[in-house]
Short mmCIF file of C-alpha atoms in Angstrom, two decimals:
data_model
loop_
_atom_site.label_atom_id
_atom_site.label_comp_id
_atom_site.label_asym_id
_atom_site.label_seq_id
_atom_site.Cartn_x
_atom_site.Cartn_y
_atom_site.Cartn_z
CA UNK A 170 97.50 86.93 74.83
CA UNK A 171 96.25 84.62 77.37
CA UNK A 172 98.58 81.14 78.04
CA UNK A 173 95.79 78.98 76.64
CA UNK A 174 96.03 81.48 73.66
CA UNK A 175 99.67 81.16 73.26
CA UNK A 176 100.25 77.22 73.45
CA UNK A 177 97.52 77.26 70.65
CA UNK A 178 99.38 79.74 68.47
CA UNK A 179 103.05 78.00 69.22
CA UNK A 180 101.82 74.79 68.14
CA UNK A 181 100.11 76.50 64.55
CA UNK A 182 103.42 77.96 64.15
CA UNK A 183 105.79 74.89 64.76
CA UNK A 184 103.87 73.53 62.14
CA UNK A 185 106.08 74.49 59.29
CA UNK A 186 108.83 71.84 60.20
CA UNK A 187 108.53 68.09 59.28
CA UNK A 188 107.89 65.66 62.49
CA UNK A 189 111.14 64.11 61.29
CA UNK A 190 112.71 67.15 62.17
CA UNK A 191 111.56 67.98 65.40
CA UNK A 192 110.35 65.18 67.35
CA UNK A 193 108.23 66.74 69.17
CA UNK A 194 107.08 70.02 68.31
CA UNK A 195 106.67 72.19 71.21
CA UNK A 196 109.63 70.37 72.50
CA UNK A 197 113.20 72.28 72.50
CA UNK A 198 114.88 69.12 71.35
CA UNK A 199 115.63 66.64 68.34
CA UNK A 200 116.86 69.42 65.93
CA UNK A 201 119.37 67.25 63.50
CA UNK A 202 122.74 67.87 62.46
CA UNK A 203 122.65 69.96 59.34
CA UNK A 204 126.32 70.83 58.92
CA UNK A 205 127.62 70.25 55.40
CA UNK A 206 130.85 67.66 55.65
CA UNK A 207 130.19 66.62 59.40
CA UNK A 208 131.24 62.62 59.57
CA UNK A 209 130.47 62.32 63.41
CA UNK A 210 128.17 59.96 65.31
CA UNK A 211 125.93 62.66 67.27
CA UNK A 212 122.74 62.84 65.31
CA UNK A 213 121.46 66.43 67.21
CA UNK A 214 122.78 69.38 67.15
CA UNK A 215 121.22 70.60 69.88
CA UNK A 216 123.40 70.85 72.62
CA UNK A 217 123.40 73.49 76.16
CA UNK A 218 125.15 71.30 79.00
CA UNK A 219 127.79 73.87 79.67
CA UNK A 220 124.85 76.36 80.81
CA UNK A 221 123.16 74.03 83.06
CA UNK A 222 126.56 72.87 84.58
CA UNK A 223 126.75 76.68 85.49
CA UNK A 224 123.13 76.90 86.98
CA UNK A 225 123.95 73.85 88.78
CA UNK A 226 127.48 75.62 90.26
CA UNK A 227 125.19 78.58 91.02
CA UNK A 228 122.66 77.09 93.03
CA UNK A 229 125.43 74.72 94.71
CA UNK A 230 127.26 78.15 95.35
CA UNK A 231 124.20 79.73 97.35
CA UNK A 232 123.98 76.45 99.29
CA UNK A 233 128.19 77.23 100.41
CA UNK A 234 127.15 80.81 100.64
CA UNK A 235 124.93 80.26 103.79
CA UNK A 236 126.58 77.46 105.68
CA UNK A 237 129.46 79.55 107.50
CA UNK A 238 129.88 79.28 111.25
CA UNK A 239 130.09 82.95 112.04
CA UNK A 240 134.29 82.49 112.06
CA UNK A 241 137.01 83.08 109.66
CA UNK A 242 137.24 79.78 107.49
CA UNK A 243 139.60 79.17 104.49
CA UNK A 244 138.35 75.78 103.93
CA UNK A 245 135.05 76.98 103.17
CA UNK A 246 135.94 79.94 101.06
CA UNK A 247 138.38 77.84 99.45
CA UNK A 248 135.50 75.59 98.26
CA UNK A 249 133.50 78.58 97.39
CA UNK A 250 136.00 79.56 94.73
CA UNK A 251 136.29 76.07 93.74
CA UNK A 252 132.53 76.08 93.16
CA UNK A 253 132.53 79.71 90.95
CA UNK A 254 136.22 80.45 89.42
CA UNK A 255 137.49 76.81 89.31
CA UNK A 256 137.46 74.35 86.65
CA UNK A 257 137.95 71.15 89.46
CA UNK A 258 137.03 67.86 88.29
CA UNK A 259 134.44 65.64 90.72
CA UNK A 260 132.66 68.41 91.78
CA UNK A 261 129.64 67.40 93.82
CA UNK A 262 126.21 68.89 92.67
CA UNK A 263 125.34 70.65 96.44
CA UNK A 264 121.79 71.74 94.57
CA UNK A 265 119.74 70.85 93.55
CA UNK A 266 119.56 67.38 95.15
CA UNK A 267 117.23 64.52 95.26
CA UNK A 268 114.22 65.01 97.67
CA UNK A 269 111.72 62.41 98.06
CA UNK A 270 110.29 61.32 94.88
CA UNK A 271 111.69 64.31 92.79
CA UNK A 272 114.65 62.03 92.32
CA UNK A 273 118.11 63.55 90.24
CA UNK A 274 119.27 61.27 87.66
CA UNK A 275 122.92 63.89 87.93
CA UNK A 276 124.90 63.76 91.47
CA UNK A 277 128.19 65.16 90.09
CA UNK A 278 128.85 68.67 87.56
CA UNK A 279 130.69 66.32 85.19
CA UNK A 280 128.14 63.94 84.69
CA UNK A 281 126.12 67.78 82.76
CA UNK A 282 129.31 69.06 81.56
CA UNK A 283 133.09 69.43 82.34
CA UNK A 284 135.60 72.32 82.96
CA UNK A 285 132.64 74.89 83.68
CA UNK A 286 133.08 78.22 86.18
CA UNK A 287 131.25 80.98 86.46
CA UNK A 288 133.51 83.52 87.07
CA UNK A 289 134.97 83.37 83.18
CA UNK A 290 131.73 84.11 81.98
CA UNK A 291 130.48 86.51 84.71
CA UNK A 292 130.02 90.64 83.39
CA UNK A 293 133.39 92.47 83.19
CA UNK A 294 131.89 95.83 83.47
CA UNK A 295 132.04 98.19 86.55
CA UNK A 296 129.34 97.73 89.06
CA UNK A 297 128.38 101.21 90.20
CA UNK A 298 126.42 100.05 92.76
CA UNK A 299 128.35 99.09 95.57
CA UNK A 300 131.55 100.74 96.47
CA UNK A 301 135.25 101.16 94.69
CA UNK A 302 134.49 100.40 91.22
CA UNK A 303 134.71 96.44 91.07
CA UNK A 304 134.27 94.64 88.31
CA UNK A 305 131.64 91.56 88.76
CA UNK A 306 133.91 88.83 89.57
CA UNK A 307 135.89 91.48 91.86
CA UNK A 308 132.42 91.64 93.56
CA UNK A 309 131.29 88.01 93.51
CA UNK A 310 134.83 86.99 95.14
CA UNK A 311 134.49 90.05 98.07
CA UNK A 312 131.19 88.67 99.14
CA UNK A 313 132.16 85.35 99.22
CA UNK A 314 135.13 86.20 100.94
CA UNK A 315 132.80 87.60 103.43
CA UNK A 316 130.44 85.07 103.49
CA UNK A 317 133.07 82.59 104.47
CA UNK A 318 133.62 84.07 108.10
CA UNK A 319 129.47 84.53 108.30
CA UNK A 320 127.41 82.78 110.07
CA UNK A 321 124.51 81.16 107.82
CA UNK A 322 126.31 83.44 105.42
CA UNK A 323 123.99 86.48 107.01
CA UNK A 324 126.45 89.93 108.22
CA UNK A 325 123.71 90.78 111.22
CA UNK A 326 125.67 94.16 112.14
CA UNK A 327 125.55 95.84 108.55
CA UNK A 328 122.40 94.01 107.26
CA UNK A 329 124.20 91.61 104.65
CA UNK A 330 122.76 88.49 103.26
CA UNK A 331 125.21 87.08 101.01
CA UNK A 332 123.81 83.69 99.81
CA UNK A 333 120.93 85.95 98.20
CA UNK A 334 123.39 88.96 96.85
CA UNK A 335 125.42 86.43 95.51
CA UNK A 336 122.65 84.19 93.81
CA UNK A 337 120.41 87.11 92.73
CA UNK A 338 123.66 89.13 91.33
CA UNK A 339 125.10 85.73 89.30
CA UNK A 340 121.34 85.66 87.94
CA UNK A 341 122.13 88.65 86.33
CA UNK A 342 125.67 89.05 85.96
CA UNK A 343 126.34 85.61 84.35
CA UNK A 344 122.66 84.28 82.94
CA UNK A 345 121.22 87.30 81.68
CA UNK A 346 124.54 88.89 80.89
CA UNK A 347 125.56 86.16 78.69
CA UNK A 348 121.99 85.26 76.93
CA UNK A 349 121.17 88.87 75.84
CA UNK A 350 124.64 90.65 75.63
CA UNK A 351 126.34 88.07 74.12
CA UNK A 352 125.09 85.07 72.71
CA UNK A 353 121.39 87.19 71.03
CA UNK A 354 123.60 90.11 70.07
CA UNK A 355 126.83 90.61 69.12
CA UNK A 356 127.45 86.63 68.33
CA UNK A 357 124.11 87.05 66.25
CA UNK A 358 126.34 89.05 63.54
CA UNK A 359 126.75 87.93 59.97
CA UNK A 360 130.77 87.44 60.73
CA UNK A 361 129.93 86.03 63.95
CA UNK A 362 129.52 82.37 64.19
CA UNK A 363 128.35 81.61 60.37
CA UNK A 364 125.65 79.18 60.06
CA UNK A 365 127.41 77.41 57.37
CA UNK A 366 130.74 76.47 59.39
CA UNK A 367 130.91 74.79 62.72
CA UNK A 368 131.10 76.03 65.72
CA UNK A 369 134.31 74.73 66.52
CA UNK A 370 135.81 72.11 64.78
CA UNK A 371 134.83 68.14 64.80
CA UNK A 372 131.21 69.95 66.53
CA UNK A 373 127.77 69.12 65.07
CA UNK A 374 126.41 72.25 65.40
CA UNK A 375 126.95 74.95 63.20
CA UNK A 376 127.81 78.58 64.62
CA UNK A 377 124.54 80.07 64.41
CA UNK A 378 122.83 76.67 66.13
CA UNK A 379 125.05 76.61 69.21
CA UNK A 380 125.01 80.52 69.88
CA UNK A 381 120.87 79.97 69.97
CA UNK A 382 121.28 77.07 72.14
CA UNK A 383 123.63 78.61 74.80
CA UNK A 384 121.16 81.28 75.14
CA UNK A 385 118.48 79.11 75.61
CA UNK A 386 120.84 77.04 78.14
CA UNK A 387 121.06 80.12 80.10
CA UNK A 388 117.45 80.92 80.80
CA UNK A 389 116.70 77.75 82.58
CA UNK A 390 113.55 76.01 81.79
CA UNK A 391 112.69 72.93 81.16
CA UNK A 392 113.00 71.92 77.03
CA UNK A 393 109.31 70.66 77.51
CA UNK A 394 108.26 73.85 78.88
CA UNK A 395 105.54 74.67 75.84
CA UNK A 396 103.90 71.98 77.01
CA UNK A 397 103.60 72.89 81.14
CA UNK A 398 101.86 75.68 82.62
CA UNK A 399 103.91 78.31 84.80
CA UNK A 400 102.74 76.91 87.88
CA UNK A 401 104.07 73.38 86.56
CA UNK A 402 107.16 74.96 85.97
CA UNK A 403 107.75 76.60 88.98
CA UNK A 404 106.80 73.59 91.31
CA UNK A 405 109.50 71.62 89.31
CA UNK A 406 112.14 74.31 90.97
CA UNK A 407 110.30 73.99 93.96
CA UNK A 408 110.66 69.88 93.82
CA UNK A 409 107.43 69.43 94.95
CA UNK A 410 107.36 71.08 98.11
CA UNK A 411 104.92 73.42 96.69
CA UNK A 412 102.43 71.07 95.09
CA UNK A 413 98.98 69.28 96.04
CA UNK A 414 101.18 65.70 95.95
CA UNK A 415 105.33 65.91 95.70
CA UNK A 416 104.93 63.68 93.36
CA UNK A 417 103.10 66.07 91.29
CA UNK A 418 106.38 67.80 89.84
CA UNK A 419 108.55 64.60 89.25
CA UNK A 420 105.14 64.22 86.66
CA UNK A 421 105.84 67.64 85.45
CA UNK A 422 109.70 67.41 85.04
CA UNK A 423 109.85 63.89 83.72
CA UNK A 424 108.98 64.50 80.08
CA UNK A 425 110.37 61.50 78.98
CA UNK A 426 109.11 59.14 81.77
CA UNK A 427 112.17 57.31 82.81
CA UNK A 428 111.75 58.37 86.68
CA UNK A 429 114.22 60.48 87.14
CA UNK A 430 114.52 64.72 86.56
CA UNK A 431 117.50 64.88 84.11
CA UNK A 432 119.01 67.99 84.52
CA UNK A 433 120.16 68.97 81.12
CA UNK A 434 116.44 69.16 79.86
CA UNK A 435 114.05 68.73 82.35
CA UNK A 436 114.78 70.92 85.34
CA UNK A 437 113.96 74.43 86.34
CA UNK A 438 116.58 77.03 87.20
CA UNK A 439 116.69 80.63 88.23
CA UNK A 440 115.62 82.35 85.64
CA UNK A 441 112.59 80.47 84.77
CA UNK A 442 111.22 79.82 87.77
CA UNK A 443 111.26 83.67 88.64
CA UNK A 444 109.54 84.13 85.16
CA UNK A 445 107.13 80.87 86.15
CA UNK A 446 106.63 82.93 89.45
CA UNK A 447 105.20 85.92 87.87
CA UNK A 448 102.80 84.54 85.66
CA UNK A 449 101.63 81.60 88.33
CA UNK A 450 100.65 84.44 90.68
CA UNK A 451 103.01 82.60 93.34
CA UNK A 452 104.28 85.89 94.85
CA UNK A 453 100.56 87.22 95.08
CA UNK A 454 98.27 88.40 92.76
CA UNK A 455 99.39 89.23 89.37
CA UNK A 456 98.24 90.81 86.65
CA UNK A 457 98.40 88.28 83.61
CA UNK A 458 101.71 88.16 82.74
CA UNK A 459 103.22 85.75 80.14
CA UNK A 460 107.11 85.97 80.45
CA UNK A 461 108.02 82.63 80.69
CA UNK A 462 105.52 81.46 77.91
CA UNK A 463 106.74 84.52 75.56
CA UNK A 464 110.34 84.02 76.09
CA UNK A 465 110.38 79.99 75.47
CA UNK A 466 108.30 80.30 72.27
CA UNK A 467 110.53 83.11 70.97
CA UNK A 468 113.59 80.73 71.89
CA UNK A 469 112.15 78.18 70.03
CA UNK A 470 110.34 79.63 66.82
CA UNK A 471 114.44 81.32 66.64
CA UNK A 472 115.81 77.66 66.72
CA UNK A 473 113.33 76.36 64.12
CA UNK A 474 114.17 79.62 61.56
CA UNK A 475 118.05 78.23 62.12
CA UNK A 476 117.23 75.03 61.06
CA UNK A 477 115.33 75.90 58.50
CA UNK A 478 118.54 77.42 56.98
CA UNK A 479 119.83 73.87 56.54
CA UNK A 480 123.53 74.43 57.41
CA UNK A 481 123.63 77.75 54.95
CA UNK A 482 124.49 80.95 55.96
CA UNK A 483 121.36 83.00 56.77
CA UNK A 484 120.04 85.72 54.67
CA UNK A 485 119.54 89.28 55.79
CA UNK A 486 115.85 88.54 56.11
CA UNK A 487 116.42 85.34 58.07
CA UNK A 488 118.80 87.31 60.58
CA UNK A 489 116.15 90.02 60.77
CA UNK A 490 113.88 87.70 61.83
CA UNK A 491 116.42 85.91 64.51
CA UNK A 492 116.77 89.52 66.03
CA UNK A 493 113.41 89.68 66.03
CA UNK A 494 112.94 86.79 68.57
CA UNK A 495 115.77 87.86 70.03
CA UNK A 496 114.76 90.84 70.58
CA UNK A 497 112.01 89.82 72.40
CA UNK A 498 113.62 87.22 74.45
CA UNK A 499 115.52 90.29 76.07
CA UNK A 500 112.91 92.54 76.81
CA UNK A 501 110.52 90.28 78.32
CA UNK A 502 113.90 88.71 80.63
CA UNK A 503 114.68 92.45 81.49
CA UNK A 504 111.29 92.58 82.49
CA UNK A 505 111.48 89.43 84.96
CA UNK A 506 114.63 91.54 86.71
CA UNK A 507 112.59 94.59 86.89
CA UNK A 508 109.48 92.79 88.26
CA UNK A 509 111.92 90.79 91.16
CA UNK A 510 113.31 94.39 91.61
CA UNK A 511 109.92 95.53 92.51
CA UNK A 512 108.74 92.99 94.42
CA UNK A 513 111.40 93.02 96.69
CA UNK A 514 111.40 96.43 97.27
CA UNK A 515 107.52 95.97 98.31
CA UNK A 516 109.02 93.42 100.56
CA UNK A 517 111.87 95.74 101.94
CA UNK A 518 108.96 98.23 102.85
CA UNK A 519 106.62 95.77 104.71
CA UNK A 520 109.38 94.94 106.48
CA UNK A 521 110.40 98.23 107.76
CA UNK A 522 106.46 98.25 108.44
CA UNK A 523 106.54 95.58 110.82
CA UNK A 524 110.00 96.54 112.39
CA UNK A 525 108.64 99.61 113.36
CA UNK A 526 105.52 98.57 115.16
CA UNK A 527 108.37 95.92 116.71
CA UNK A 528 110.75 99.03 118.07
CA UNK A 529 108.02 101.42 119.33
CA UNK A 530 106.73 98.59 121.38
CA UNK A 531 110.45 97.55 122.26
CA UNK A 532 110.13 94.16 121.16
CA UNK A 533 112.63 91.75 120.18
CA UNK A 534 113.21 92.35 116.37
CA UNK A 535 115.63 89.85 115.75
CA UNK A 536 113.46 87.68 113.62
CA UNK A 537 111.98 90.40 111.63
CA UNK A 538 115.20 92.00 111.70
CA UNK A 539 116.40 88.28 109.66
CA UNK A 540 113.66 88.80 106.95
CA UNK A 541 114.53 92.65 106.34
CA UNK A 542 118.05 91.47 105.66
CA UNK A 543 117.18 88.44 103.78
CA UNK A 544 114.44 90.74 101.31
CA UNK A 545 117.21 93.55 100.94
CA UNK A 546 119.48 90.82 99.82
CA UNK A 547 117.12 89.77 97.00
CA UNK A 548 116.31 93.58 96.55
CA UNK A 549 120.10 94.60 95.62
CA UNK A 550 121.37 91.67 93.88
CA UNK A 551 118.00 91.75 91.61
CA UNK A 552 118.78 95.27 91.21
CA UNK A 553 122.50 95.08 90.11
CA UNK A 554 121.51 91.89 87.94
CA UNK A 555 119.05 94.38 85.84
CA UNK A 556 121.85 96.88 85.30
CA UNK A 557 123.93 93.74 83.58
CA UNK A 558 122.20 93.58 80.20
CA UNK A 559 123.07 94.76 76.70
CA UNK A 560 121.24 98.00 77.50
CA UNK A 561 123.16 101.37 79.45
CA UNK A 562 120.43 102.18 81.90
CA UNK A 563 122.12 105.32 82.66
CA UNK A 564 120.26 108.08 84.96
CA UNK A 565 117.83 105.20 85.51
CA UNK A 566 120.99 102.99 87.58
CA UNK A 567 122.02 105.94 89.35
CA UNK A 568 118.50 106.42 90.74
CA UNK A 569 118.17 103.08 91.29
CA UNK A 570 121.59 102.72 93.15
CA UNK A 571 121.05 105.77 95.21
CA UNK A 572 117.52 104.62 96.51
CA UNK A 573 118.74 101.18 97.74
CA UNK A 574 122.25 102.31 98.95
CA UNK A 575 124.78 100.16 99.56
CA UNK A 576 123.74 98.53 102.37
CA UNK A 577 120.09 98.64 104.11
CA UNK A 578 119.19 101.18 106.51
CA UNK A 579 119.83 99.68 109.82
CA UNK A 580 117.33 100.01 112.55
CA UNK A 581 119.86 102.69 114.48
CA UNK A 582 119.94 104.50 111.46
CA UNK A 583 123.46 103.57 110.00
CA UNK A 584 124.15 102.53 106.65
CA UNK A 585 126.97 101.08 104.73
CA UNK A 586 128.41 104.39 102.62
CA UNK A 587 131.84 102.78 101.54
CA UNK A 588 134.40 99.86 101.70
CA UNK A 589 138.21 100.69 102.97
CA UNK A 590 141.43 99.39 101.39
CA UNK A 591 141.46 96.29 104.06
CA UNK A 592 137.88 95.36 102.75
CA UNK A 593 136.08 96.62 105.77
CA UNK A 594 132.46 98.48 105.85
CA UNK A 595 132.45 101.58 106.66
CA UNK A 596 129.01 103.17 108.06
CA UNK A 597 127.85 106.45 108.99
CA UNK A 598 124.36 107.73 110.00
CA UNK A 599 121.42 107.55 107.09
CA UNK A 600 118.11 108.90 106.87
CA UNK A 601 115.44 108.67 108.68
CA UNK A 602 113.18 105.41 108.69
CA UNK A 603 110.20 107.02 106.86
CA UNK A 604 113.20 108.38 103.77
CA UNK A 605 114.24 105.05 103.49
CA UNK A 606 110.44 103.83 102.98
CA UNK A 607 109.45 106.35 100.59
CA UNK A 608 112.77 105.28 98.10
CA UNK A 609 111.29 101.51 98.62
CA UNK A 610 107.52 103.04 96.54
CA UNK A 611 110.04 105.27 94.36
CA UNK A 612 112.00 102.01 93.23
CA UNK A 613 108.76 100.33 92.23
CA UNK A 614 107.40 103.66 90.78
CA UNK A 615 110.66 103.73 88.85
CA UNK A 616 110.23 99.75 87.76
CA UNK A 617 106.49 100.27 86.30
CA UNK A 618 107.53 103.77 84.40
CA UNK A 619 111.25 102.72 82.68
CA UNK A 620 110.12 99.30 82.35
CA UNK A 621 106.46 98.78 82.55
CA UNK A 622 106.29 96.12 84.49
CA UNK A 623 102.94 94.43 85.19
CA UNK A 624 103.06 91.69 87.77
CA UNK A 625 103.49 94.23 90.21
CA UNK A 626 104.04 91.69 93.41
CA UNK A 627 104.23 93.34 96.71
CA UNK A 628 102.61 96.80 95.53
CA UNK A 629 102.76 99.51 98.13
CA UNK A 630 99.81 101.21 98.38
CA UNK A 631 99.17 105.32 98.02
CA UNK A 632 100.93 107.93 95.40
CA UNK A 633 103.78 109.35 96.31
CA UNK A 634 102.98 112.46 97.32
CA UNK A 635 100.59 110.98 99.74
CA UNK A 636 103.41 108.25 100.90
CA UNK A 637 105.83 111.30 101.86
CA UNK A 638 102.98 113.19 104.08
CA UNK A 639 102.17 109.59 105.54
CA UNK A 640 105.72 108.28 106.47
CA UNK A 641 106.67 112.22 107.50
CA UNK A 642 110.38 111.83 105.66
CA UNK A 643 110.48 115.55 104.61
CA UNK A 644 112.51 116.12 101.46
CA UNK A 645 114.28 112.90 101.10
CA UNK A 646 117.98 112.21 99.05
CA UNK A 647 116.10 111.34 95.77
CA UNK A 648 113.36 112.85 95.40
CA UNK A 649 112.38 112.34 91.33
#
């Protein structure tokens, strides 16, 4: 379905509410209070602020992440934790931040939504892919511990980014986590959250209405988004750095024209603006993809079935149906991992293209060395983040997590293989250069067949078989 195609289709199918009850119908917004007994002033029940507070503490996290000195400093890893486990009042929004005419109308995390972290709502489970087990707040508070004493927040010696493991990880391990593992399934239940009782008591929203919304909250995009294309939506994350006129996104973002990008409802966010990315063709040429499109109308068509309910309890078939959309909302958002996961592996291996032209010629590498470690960054924490859903990916993980390693292959060969009891990386020698290529194609072979991804950013060119004769890697550790 082309996006043309779809906005057509969303707006026949909105049309089964009353204008009074949406105000604008392609518009995540205006939904009214339909709890039975609720004597309160709000007059919406629509309501996701604790979300954006945490895509606000997540992007103002990365920021922290990268400004270290290169020396041990408590101060700033104090403020890190402040920024992803505490609950501090007067938190300053670090980013996003007003630039030029893509003006903020929020400076502070209170003025979205008080008492948020990220670390409560971060996954609990065991993250297989880096060393000694941790849990993924274990693992978010060990890399900012290291990124701290960083300088620029980049580890130069083992090949450690850790503004874009950290950012790329929480993507995953908090956003996506929460969205599809919590909110669209188990808190989708019957006995869950019952669309006939609030969700907690004096709220407007019933159980079922706030669940939706928090999901929605999570993925990011702009409430008006049915009405922008993908490249609109993107250049609103991008604040108009990446448009004909700045300008130009402060148009796209202001849906309701006051002058200012409110950030509850009219900003883009990490999630989005990779899907956005995708189907613009922003990375490179795609291949017609519609993620952020699908995903949005799927989020809202759910909302509208809710409503519909008018503060009863849903029926079997209505629930059906929510799963449905939910459904949906969770495979094409596992999809938008997958698709990062591949790109940046394409990335990884042009990369390693370019750095070894650079060392047979014994040239400086140090600036290609900077974009290696920055891509494999993006590359692992994308790759974690995909392993974070409501889905065991099983032998497909373990692959995954053996290609990519726990640290990048250096250009002396090392490689991070564990962590010690004092926190300290531990290397030993890898593979050889051309190995380490060949798992880079293998991780976007494995992306296109377990997930069928179609964007397919980045491709590296040549089968497999072909790839091992060309890079001269032998048998290499994963070979399937």
């Amino acid at each position: 379905m082309t996006k043309n195609t779809l906005l057509m289709a969303a707006g026949l199918s909105f049309g089964f509410l009353s204008s009074a009850a949406v105000a604008e119908e392609m518009v995540y917004t205006g939904f009214p209070v339909t709890l039975s007994g609720y004597t309160g002033k709000k007059t919406t029940s629509v309501a996701y602020t604790g979300q954006i507070a945490r895509h606000v503490l997540h992007d103002s996290l990365k920021k922290l992440a990268a400004s270290g000195n290169g020396k041990p400093n408590q101060a700033l890893k104090a403020q890190m934790l402040s920024y992803y486990k505490g609950k501090d009042r007067g938190r300053a929004i670090l980013a996003p931040k007003t630039k030029g005419p893509f003006s903020l109308k929020q400076s502070g995390v209170d003025e979205i939504s008080k008492g948020k972290d990220l670390a409560g709502k971060t996954y609990k489970g065991t993250i297989t892919g880096m060393p000694n087990g941790m849990t993924g707040p274990e693992l978010v508070e060990f890399w900012i511990d290291k990124a701290s004493s960083s300088n620029k927040g980049v580890d130069k010696a083992n090949g450690y980014n850790y503004a874009q493991l950290i950012s790329k990880f929480v993507m995953g391990a908090v956003s996506y986590n929460q969205a599809v593992d919590n909110y669209l399934d188990e808190k989708l239940a019957a006995d869950k959250n019952p669309n006939d009782k609030p969700y907690k008591k004096g709220a407007p929203y019933t159980g079922k209405e706030h669940v939706w919304d928090e999901a929605f909250g999570y993925f990011g995009t702009p409430a008006h988004t049915l009405m922008l294309t993908p490249r609109n939506v993107y250049e609103i994350a991008k604040q108009g750095s990446k448009s004909k006129k700045p300008e130009d996104a402060l148009t796209y973002a202001d849906h309701n024209k006051d002058g200012k990008v409110d950030l509850k409802t009219e900003m883009t966010f990490g999630p989005a603006y990779y899907a956005a990315g995708f189907d613009a063709s922003v990375y490179g040429k795609s291949n017609g993809t519609d993620y952020l499109h699908t995903i949005t109308k799927a989020f809202l068509d759910g909302r509208k079935l809710i409503h519909s309910a008018k503060g009863k309890k849903l029926t079997d078939a209505q629930r059906a149906s929510l799963k449905r959309h939910a459904a949906t909302i969770s495979s094409n958002w596992q999809k938008v991992l997958a698709e990062a996961t591949y790109k940046y592996a394409g990335s990884v291996y042009k990369d390693m293209v370019k750095l070894k032209t650079i060392m047979d010629a014994n040239g400086d590498t140090s600036k290609q060395l900077k974009k290696y470690i920055k891509h494999w960054g993006e590359l692992k924490g994308f790759s974690l983040a995909l392993q974070t859903g409501n889905e065991n990916l099983g032998e497909t993980a373990t692959r995954l997590n053996r290609m990519i390693g726990f640290g990048p292959l250096m250009p002396n060969l090392s490689q991070v293989v564990d962590i010690d009891r004092k926190g300290n990386y531990v290397r030993d020698q890898g593979g050889t250069w051309g190995e380490y290529m060949l798992h880079m194609a293998k991780v976007q072979k494995l992306m296109v067949d377990k997930f069928g991804v179609q964007a397919r950013n980045n491709a590296i060119s040549g089968e497999i078989g072909e790839l091992s004769k060309k890079l001269g890697s032998g048998d290499s550790v994963e070979n399937d």
